[in-house]
Coordinates of C-alpha atoms in Angstrom, one line a residue:
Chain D
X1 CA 88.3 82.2 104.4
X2 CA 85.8 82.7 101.6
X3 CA 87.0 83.3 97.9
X4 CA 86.4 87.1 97.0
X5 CA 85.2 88.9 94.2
X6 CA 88.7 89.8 93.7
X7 CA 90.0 86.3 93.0
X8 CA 88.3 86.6 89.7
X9 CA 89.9 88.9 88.3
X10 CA 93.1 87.2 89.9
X11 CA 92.1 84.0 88.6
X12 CA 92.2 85.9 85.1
X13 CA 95.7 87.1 85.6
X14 CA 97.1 83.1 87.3
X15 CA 95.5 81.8 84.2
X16 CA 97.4 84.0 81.5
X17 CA 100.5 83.6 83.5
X18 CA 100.4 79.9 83.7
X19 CA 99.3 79.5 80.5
X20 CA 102.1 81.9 79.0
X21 CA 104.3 79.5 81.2
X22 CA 102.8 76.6 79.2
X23 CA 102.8 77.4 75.6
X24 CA 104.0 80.4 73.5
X25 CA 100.9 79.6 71.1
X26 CA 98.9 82.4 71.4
X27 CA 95.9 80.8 70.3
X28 CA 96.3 78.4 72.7
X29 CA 97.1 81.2 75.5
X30 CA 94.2 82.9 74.1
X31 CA 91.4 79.7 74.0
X32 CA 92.7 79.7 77.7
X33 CA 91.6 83.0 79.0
X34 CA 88.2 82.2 76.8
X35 CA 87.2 79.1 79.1
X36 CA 88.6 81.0 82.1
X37 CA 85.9 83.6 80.8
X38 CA 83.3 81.1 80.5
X39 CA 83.9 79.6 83.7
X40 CA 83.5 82.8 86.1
X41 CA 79.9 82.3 86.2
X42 CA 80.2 78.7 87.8
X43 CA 82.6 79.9 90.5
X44 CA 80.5 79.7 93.8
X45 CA 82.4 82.2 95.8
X46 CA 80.4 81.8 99.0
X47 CA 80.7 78.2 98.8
X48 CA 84.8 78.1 98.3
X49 CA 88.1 79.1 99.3
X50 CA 90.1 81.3 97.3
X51 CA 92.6 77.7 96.2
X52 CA 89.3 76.1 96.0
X53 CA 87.7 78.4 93.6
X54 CA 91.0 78.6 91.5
X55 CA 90.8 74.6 90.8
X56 CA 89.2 75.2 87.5
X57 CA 91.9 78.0 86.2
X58 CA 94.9 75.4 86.3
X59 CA 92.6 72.4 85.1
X60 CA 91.8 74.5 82.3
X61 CA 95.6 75.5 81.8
X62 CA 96.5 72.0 81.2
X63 CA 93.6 71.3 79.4
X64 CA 94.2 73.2 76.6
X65 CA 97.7 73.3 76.4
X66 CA 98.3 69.3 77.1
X67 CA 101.0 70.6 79.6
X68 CA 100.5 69.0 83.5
X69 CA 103.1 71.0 85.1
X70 CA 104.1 74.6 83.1
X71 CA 106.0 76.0 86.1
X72 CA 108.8 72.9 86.2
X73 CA 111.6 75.0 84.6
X74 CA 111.1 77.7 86.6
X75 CA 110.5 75.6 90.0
X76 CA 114.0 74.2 89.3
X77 CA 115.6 77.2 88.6
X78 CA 114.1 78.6 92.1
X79 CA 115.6 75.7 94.2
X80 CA 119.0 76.0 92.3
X81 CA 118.9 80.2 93.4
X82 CA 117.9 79.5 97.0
X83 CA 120.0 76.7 97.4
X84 CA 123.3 79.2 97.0
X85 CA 121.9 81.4 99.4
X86 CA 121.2 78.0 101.6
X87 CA 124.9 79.1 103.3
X88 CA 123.9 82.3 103.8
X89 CA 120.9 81.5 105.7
X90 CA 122.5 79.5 107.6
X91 CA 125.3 81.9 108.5
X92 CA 122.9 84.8 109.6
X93 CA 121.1 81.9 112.2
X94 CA 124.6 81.4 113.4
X95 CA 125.0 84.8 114.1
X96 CA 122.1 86.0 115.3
X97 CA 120.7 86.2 119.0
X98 CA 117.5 84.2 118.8
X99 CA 118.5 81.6 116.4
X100 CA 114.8 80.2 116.1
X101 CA 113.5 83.4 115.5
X102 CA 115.8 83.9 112.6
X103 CA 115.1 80.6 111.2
X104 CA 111.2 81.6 110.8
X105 CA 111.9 85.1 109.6
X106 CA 114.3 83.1 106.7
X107 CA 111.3 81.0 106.4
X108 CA 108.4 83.5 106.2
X109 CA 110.8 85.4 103.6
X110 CA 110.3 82.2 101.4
X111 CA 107.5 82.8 100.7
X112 CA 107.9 85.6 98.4
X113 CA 108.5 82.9 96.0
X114 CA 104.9 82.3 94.9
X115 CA 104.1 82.5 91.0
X116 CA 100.3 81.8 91.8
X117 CA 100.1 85.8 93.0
X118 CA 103.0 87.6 91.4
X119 CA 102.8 89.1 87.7
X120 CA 106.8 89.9 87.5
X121 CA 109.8 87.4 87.5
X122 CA 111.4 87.3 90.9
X123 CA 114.5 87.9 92.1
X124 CA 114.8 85.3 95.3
X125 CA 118.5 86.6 96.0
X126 CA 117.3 90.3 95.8
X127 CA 113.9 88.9 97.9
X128 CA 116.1 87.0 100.7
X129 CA 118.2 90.6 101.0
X130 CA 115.5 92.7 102.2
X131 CA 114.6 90.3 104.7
X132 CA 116.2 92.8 107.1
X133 CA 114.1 95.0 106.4
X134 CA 110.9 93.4 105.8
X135 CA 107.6 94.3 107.8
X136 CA 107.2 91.1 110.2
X137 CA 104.3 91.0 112.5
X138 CA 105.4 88.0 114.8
X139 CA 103.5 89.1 118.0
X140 CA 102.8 85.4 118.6
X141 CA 106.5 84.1 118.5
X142 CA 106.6 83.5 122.4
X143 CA 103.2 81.7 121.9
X144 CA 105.2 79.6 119.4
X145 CA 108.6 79.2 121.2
X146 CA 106.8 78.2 124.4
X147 CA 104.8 75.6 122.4
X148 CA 106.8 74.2 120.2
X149 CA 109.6 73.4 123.1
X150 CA 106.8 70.9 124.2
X151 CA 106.5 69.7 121.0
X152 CA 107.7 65.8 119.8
X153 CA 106.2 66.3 116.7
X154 CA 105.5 68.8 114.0
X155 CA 103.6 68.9 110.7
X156 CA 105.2 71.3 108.6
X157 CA 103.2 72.0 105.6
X158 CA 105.5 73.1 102.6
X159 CA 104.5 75.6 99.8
X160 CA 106.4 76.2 96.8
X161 CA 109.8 74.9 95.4
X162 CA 112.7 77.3 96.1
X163 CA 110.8 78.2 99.3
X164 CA 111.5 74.7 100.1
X165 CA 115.3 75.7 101.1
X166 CA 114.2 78.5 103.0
X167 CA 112.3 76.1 105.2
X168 CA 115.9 74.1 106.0
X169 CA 117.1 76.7 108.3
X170 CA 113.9 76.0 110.8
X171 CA 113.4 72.2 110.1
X172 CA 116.8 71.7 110.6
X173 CA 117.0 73.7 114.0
X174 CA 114.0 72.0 115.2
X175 CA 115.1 68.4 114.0
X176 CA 118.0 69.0 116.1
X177 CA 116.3 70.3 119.0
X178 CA 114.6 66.5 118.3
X179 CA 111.7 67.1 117.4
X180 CA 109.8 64.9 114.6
X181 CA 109.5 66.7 110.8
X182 CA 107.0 65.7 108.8
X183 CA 107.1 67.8 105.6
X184 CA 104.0 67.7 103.3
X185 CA 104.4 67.9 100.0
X186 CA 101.4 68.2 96.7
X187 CA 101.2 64.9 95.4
X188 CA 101.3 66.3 92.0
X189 CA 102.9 69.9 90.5
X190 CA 99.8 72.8 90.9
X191 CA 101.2 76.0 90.1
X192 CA 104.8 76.3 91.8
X193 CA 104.1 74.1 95.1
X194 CA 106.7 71.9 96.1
X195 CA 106.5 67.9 95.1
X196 CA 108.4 65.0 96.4
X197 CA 111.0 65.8 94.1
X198 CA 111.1 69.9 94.5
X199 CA 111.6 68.7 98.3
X200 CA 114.5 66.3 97.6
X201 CA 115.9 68.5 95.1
X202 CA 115.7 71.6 97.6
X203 CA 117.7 69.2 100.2
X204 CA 115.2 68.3 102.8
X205 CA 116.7 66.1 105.1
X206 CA 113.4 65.3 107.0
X207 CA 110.6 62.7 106.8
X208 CA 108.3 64.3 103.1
X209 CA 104.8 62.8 103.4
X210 CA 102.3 63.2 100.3
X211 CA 99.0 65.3 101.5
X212 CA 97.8 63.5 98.1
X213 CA 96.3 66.3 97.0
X214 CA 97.6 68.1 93.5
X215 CA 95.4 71.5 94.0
X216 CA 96.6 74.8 96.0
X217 CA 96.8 75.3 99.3
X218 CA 95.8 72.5 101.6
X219 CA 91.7 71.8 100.6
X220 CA 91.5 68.5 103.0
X221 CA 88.3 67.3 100.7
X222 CA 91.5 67.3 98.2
X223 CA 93.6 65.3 100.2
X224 CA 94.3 61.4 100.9
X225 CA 91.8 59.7 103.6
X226 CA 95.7 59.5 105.1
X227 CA 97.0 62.4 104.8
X228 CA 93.5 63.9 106.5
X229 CA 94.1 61.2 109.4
X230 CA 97.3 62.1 110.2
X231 CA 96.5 66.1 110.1
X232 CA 93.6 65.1 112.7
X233 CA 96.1 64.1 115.1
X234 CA 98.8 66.6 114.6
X235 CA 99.3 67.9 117.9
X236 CA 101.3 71.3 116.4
X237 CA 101.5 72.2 112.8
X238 CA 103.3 74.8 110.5
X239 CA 101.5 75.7 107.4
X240 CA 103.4 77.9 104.9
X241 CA 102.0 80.2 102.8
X242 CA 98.9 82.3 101.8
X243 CA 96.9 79.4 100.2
X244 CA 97.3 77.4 103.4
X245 CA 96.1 80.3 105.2
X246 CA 93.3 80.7 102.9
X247 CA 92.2 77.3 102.9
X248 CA 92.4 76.3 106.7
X249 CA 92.0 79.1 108.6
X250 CA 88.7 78.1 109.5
X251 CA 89.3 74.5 110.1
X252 CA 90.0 73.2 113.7
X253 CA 93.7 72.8 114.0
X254 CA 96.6 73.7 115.7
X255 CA 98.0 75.5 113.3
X256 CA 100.8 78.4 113.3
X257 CA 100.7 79.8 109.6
X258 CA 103.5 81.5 108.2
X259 CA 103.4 83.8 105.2
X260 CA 103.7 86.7 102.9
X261 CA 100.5 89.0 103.4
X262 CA 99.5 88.8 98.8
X263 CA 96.7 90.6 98.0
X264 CA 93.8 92.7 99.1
X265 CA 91.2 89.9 100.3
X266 CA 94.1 88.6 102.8
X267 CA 94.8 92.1 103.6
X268 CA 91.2 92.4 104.6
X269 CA 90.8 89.4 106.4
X270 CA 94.1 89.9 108.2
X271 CA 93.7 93.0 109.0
X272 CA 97.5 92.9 107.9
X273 CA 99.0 95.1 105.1
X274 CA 99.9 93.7 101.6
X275 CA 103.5 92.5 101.7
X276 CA 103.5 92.3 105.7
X277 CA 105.3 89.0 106.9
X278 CA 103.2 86.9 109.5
X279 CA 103.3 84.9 112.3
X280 CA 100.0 84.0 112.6
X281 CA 98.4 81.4 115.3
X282 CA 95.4 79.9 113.9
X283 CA 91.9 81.2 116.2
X284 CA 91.5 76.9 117.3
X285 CA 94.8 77.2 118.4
X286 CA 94.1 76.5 122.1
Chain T
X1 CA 98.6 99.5 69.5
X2 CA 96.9 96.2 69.1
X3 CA 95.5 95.3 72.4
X4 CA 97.5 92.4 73.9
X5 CA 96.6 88.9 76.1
X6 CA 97.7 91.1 79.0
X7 CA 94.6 93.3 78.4
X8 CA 91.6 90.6 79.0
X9 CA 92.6 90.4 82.4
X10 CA 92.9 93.9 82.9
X11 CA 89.6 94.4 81.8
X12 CA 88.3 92.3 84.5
X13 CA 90.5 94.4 86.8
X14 CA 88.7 97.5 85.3
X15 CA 85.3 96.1 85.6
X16 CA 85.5 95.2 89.3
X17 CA 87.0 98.4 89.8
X18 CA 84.3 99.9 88.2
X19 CA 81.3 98.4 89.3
X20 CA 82.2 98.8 93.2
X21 CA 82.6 102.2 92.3
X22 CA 78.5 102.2 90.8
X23 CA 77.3 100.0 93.5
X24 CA 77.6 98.6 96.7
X25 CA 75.3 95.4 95.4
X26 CA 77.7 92.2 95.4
X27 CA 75.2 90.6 93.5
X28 CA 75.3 93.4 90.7
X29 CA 79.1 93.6 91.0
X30 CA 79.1 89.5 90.4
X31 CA 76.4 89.6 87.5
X32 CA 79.4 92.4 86.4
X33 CA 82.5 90.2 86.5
X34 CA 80.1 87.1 84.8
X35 CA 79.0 89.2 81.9
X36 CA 82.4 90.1 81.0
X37 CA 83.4 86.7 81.1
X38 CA 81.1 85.5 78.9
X39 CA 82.2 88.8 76.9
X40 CA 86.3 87.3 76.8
X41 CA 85.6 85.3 73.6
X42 CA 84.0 88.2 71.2
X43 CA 86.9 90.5 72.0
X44 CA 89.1 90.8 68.9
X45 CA 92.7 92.1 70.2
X46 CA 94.2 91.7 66.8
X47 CA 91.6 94.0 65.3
X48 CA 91.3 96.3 68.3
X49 CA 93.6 99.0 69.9
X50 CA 93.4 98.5 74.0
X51 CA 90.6 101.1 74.8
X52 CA 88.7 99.8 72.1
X53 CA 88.9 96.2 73.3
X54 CA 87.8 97.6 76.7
X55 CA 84.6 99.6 75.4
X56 CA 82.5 96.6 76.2
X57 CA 83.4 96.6 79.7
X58 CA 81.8 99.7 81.0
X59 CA 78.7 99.6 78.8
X60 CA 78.2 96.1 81.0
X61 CA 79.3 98.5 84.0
X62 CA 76.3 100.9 82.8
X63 CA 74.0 98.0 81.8
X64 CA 74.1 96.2 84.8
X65 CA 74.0 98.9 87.7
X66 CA 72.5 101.2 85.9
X67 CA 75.3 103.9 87.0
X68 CA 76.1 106.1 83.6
X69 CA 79.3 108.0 85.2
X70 CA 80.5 105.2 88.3
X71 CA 83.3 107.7 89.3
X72 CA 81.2 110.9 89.3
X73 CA 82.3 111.6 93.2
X74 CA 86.0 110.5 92.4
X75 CA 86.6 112.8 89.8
X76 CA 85.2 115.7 91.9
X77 CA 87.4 114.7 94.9
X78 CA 90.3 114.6 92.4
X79 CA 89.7 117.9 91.1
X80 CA 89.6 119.9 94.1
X81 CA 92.5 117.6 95.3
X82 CA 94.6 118.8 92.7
X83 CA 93.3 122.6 92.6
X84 CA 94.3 122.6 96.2
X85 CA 98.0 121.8 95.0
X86 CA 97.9 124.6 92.0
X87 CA 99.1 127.5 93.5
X88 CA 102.3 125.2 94.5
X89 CA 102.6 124.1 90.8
X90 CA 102.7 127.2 89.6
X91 CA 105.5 128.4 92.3
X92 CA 107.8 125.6 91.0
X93 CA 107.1 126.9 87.5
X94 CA 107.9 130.3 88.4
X95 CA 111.0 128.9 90.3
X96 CA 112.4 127.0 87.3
X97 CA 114.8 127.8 85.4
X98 CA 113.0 126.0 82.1
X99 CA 109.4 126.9 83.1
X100 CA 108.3 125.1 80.1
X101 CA 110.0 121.8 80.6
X102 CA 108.8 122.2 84.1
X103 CA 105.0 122.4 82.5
X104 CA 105.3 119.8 80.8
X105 CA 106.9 117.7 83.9
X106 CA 104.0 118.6 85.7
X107 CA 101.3 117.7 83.1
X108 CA 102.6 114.6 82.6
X109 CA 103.0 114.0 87.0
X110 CA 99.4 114.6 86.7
X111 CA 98.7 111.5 84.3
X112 CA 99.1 109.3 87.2
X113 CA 95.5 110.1 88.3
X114 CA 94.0 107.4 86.1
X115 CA 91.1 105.0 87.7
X116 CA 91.4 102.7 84.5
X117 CA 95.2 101.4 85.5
X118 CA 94.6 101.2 89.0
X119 CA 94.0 99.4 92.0
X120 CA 94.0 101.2 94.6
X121 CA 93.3 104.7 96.1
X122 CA 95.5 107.3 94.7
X123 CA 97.1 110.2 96.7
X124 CA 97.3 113.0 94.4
X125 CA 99.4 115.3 96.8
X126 CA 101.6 112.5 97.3
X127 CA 102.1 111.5 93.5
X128 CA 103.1 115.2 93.5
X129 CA 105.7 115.5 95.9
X130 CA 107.4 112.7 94.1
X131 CA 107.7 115.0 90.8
X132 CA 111.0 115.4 91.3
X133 CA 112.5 111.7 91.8
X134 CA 110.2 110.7 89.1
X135 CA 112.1 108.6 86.2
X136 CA 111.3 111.6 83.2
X137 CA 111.9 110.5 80.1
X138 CA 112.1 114.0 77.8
X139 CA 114.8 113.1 75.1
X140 CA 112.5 114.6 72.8
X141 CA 112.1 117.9 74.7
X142 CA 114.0 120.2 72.7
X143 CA 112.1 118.9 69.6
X144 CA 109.2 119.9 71.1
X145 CA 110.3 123.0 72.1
X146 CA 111.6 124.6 69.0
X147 CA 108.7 122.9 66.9
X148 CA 105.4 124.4 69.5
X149 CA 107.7 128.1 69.4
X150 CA 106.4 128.5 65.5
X151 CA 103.3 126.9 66.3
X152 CA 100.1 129.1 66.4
X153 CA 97.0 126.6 67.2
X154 CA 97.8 123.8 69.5
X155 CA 95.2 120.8 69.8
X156 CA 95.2 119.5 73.5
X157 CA 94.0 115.8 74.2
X158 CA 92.8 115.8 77.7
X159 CA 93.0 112.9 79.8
X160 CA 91.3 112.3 83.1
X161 CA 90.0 114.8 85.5
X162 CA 92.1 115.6 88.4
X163 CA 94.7 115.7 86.2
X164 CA 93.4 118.5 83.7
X165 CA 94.3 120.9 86.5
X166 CA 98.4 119.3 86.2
X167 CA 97.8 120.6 82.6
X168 CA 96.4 124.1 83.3
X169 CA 100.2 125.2 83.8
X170 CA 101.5 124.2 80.5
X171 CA 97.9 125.7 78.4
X172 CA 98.7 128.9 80.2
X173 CA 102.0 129.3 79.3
X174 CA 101.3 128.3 75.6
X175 CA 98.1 130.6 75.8
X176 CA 100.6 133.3 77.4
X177 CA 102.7 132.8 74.7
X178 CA 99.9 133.7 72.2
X179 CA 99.5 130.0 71.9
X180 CA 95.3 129.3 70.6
X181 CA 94.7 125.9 72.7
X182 CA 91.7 123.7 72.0
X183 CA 91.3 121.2 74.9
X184 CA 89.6 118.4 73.6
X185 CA 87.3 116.2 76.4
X186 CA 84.9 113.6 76.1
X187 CA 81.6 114.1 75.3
X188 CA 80.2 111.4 78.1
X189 CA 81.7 110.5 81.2
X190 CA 84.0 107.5 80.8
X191 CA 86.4 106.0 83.4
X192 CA 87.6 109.1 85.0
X193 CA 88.0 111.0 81.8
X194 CA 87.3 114.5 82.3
X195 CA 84.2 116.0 80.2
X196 CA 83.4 119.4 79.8
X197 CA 82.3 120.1 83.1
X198 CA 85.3 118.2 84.2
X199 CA 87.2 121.1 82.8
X200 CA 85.2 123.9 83.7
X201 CA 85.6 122.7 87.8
X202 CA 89.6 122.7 87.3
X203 CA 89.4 125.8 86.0
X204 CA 90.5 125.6 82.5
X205 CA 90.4 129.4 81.2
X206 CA 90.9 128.0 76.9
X207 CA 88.6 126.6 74.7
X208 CA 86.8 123.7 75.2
X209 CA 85.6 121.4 72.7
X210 CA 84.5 117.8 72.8
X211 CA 85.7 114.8 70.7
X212 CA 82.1 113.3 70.5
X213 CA 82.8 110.5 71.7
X214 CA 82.3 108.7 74.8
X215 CA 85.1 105.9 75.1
X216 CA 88.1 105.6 76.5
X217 CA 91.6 107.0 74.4
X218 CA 91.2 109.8 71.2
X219 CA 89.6 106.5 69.1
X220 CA 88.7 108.5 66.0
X221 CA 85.8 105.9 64.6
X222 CA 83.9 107.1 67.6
X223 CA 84.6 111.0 67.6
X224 CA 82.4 112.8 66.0
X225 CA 82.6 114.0 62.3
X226 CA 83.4 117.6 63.3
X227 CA 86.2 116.5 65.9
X228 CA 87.7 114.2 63.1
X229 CA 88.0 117.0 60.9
X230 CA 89.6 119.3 63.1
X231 CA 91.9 116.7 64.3
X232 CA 92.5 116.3 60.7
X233 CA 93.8 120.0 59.9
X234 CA 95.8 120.2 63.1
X235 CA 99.3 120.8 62.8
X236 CA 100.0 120.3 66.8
X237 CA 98.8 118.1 69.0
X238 CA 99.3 117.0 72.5
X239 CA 98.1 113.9 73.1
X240 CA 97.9 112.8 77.5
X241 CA 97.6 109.5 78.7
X242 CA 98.5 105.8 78.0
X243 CA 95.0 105.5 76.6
X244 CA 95.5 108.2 73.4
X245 CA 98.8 107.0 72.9
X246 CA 97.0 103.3 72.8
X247 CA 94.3 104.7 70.3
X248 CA 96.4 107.4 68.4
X249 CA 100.3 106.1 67.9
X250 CA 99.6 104.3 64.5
X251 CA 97.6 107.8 63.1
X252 CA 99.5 109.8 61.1
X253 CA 99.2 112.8 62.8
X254 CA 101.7 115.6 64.2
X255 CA 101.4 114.5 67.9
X256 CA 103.6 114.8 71.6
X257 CA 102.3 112.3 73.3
X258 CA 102.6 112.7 77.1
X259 CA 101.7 110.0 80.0
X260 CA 103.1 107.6 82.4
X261 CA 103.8 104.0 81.3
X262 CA 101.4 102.4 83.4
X263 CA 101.3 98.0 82.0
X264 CA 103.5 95.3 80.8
X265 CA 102.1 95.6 77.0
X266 CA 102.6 99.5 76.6
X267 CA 106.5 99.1 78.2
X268 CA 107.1 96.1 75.8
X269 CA 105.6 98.6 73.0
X270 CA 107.8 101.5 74.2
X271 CA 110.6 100.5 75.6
X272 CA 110.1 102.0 78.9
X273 CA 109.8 100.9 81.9
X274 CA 106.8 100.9 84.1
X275 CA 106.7 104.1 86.1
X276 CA 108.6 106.0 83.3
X277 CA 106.9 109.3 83.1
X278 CA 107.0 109.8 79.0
X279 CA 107.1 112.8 76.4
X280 CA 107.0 110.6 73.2
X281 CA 107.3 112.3 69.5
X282 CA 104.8 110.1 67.2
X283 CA 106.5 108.5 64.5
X284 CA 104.0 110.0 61.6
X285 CA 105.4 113.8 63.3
X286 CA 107.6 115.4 60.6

């Protein structure tokens, strides 16, 4: 989808945030939101994506502040939350009727952990209790039960560290159904998406590939010539999270995205409520 | 207050807000957002209270779609929204059993019609009905009460339009009490502040006069001489809105202010959270 005039205003608000996550220099947080300011008029909104048109705001982030990766604290602290619930999780799979449907409610609940759209500090344990009573919209799950049973292999693209564990509950359930994982990880830390390490750390079992790409969302011109190669030829793939939705849902792949409904543009787009949790096949989907 | 690193992207908030409320030109709305971008770096928050910082942002509003009053249609809309919901104000006033406190509950209910703070559409009969689960904060009730009983004039900073009708049941009691009530509106259209005519439509029955000045908040270097003098001499003053209390809670002056908390910087400033609905002595109020 296109970038918004809404994301600049947003792009204000990820840049004081990550900036205030950087530094507690207020000069420094301040000479941030001034090149932010100078940049707006170079943001081609027709021309991007929403992660596209964000590039600059994180660039500019580290920039001034000399720090690469101002979320790392709080990324570990995320993956240390989820991974008490990890049991949890697991327990309310066991339990419950349609154990794959759990697994991607548990997964699509992980995404509320996303420091790129949320102002407030957030409470993953509070979060993964009102997954009960969340709004889902999963009027494609047969689509994707049917489909993935077919399935060898599936490329699960991961979002953001701590989410990372509430992805276990559906990798591992499919790796035991046998099929293939591949779990794509940011080549380097943007914002709070999971890395290698955030991966590892968060107990991921399965095969992590690179996408080589160290900006939001999934922007293939952003990505390693292998990492683009191998996405060509993936047959069935999961992509987590808004930016994944914003960046490929006009791109020709077979692609069920799963995420938390952010902000108005997506709201828009989707036709979805803010804060509703979707299932959503992609239109190429065939 | 001193305006805060919170408040530049706000502003940006404000002005999008704004100028899709002037125009329905994405090109204007865009030439909007980069103007005040370029504007980010001459903003002086250490020097500036928050409405002041923001004065820049609706003159670009003005300049560039050449709209002088963006919410014109809103704040009529809000009025006769909330003079439709009057006579039910004035039954649960009747029905209290501290008809005053219930006034002032109701005044301050009606602060959460504000177009600066917010994103989206507001329902004024709905913000109504939740009065009564609101989170009041009235500690300093009884102050108020006991000090406005020997009180003879009382100077009444009005807020936004919409909401002057939630105040018409606390001037009427005071003006029932033999109360003389000045309420003070802008001279211009601003945001949604209400103006005179504002006033008139929500059938305000006391004496209007106008502050001069055509910003946002009660910012005294831009009220007229007259108003400053009169504000000057008055020995009461109730003060609506996160925007006056913004501009007016480093004046020494005898004010109640009353408004809903409504950002980060103003509950860091009070101690309050978001949401809190607020009846705040000033410190300067012997």
């Amino acid at each position: 989808m296109k970038a918004q005039l809404e994301c600049i205003p947003c792009m204000m608000s990820q840049a004081l945030r990550a900036a205030k996550a950087a530094t507690n220099d207020k000069k420094l947080i301040r000479e941030v939101l001034n090149r932010i300011g100078e940049e707006v008029k170079n943001i081609h909104l027709e021309k991007s994506t929403p992660p596209e048109a964000a590039i600059p705001v994180y660039q500019i982030v580290t920039d001034v502040t000399g720090v690469e990766d101002p979320y790392k604290n709080t990324k570990r602290e995320h993956i240390k939350e989820a991974l008490a619930l990890y049991p949890l999780m697991m327990k309310k799979v066991e339990q419950s009727k349609n154990p794959l449907k759990k697994t991607v409610k548990i997964a699509i609940a992980g995404n509320a952990i996303d420091l790129g759209s949320r102002l407030d500090k957030i409470d993953i344990t509070k979060e993964f209790e009102r997954i009960e009573n969340s709004l889902f919209y999963l009027d494609e799950f047969d689509a994707f039960e049917e489909r993935i049973e077919k399935e060898k292999e599936i490329l699960y693209l991961a979002d953001n560290a701590g989410e990372t564990v509430f992805d276990r509950p559906l990798i591992e359930l499919l790796a035991k159904r046998n099929k293939k994982i591949y779990y794509a990880v940011k080549e380097k830390p943007i914002i709070n998406d999971a890395t290698r390490l955030d991966a590892e750390l968060s107990g991921i079992k399965e095969e992590i590939i690179s996408t080589g790409s160290s900006v939001a969302g999934t922007i293939l011109d952003y990505c390693s010539k292998e990492f683009v190669n191998f996405f060509a030829k993936a047959t069935f793939i999961i992509a987590k999270g808004q930016g994944n939705y914003e960046s490929l849902s006009n791109k020709k792949a077979p692609i069920f995205f799963l995420f938390k409904a952010k902000c108005k543009p997506i709201a828009k787009e989707t036709g979805f409520k803010i804060g509703t949790m979707l299932l959503m096949k992609s239109k190429y989907f065939k």
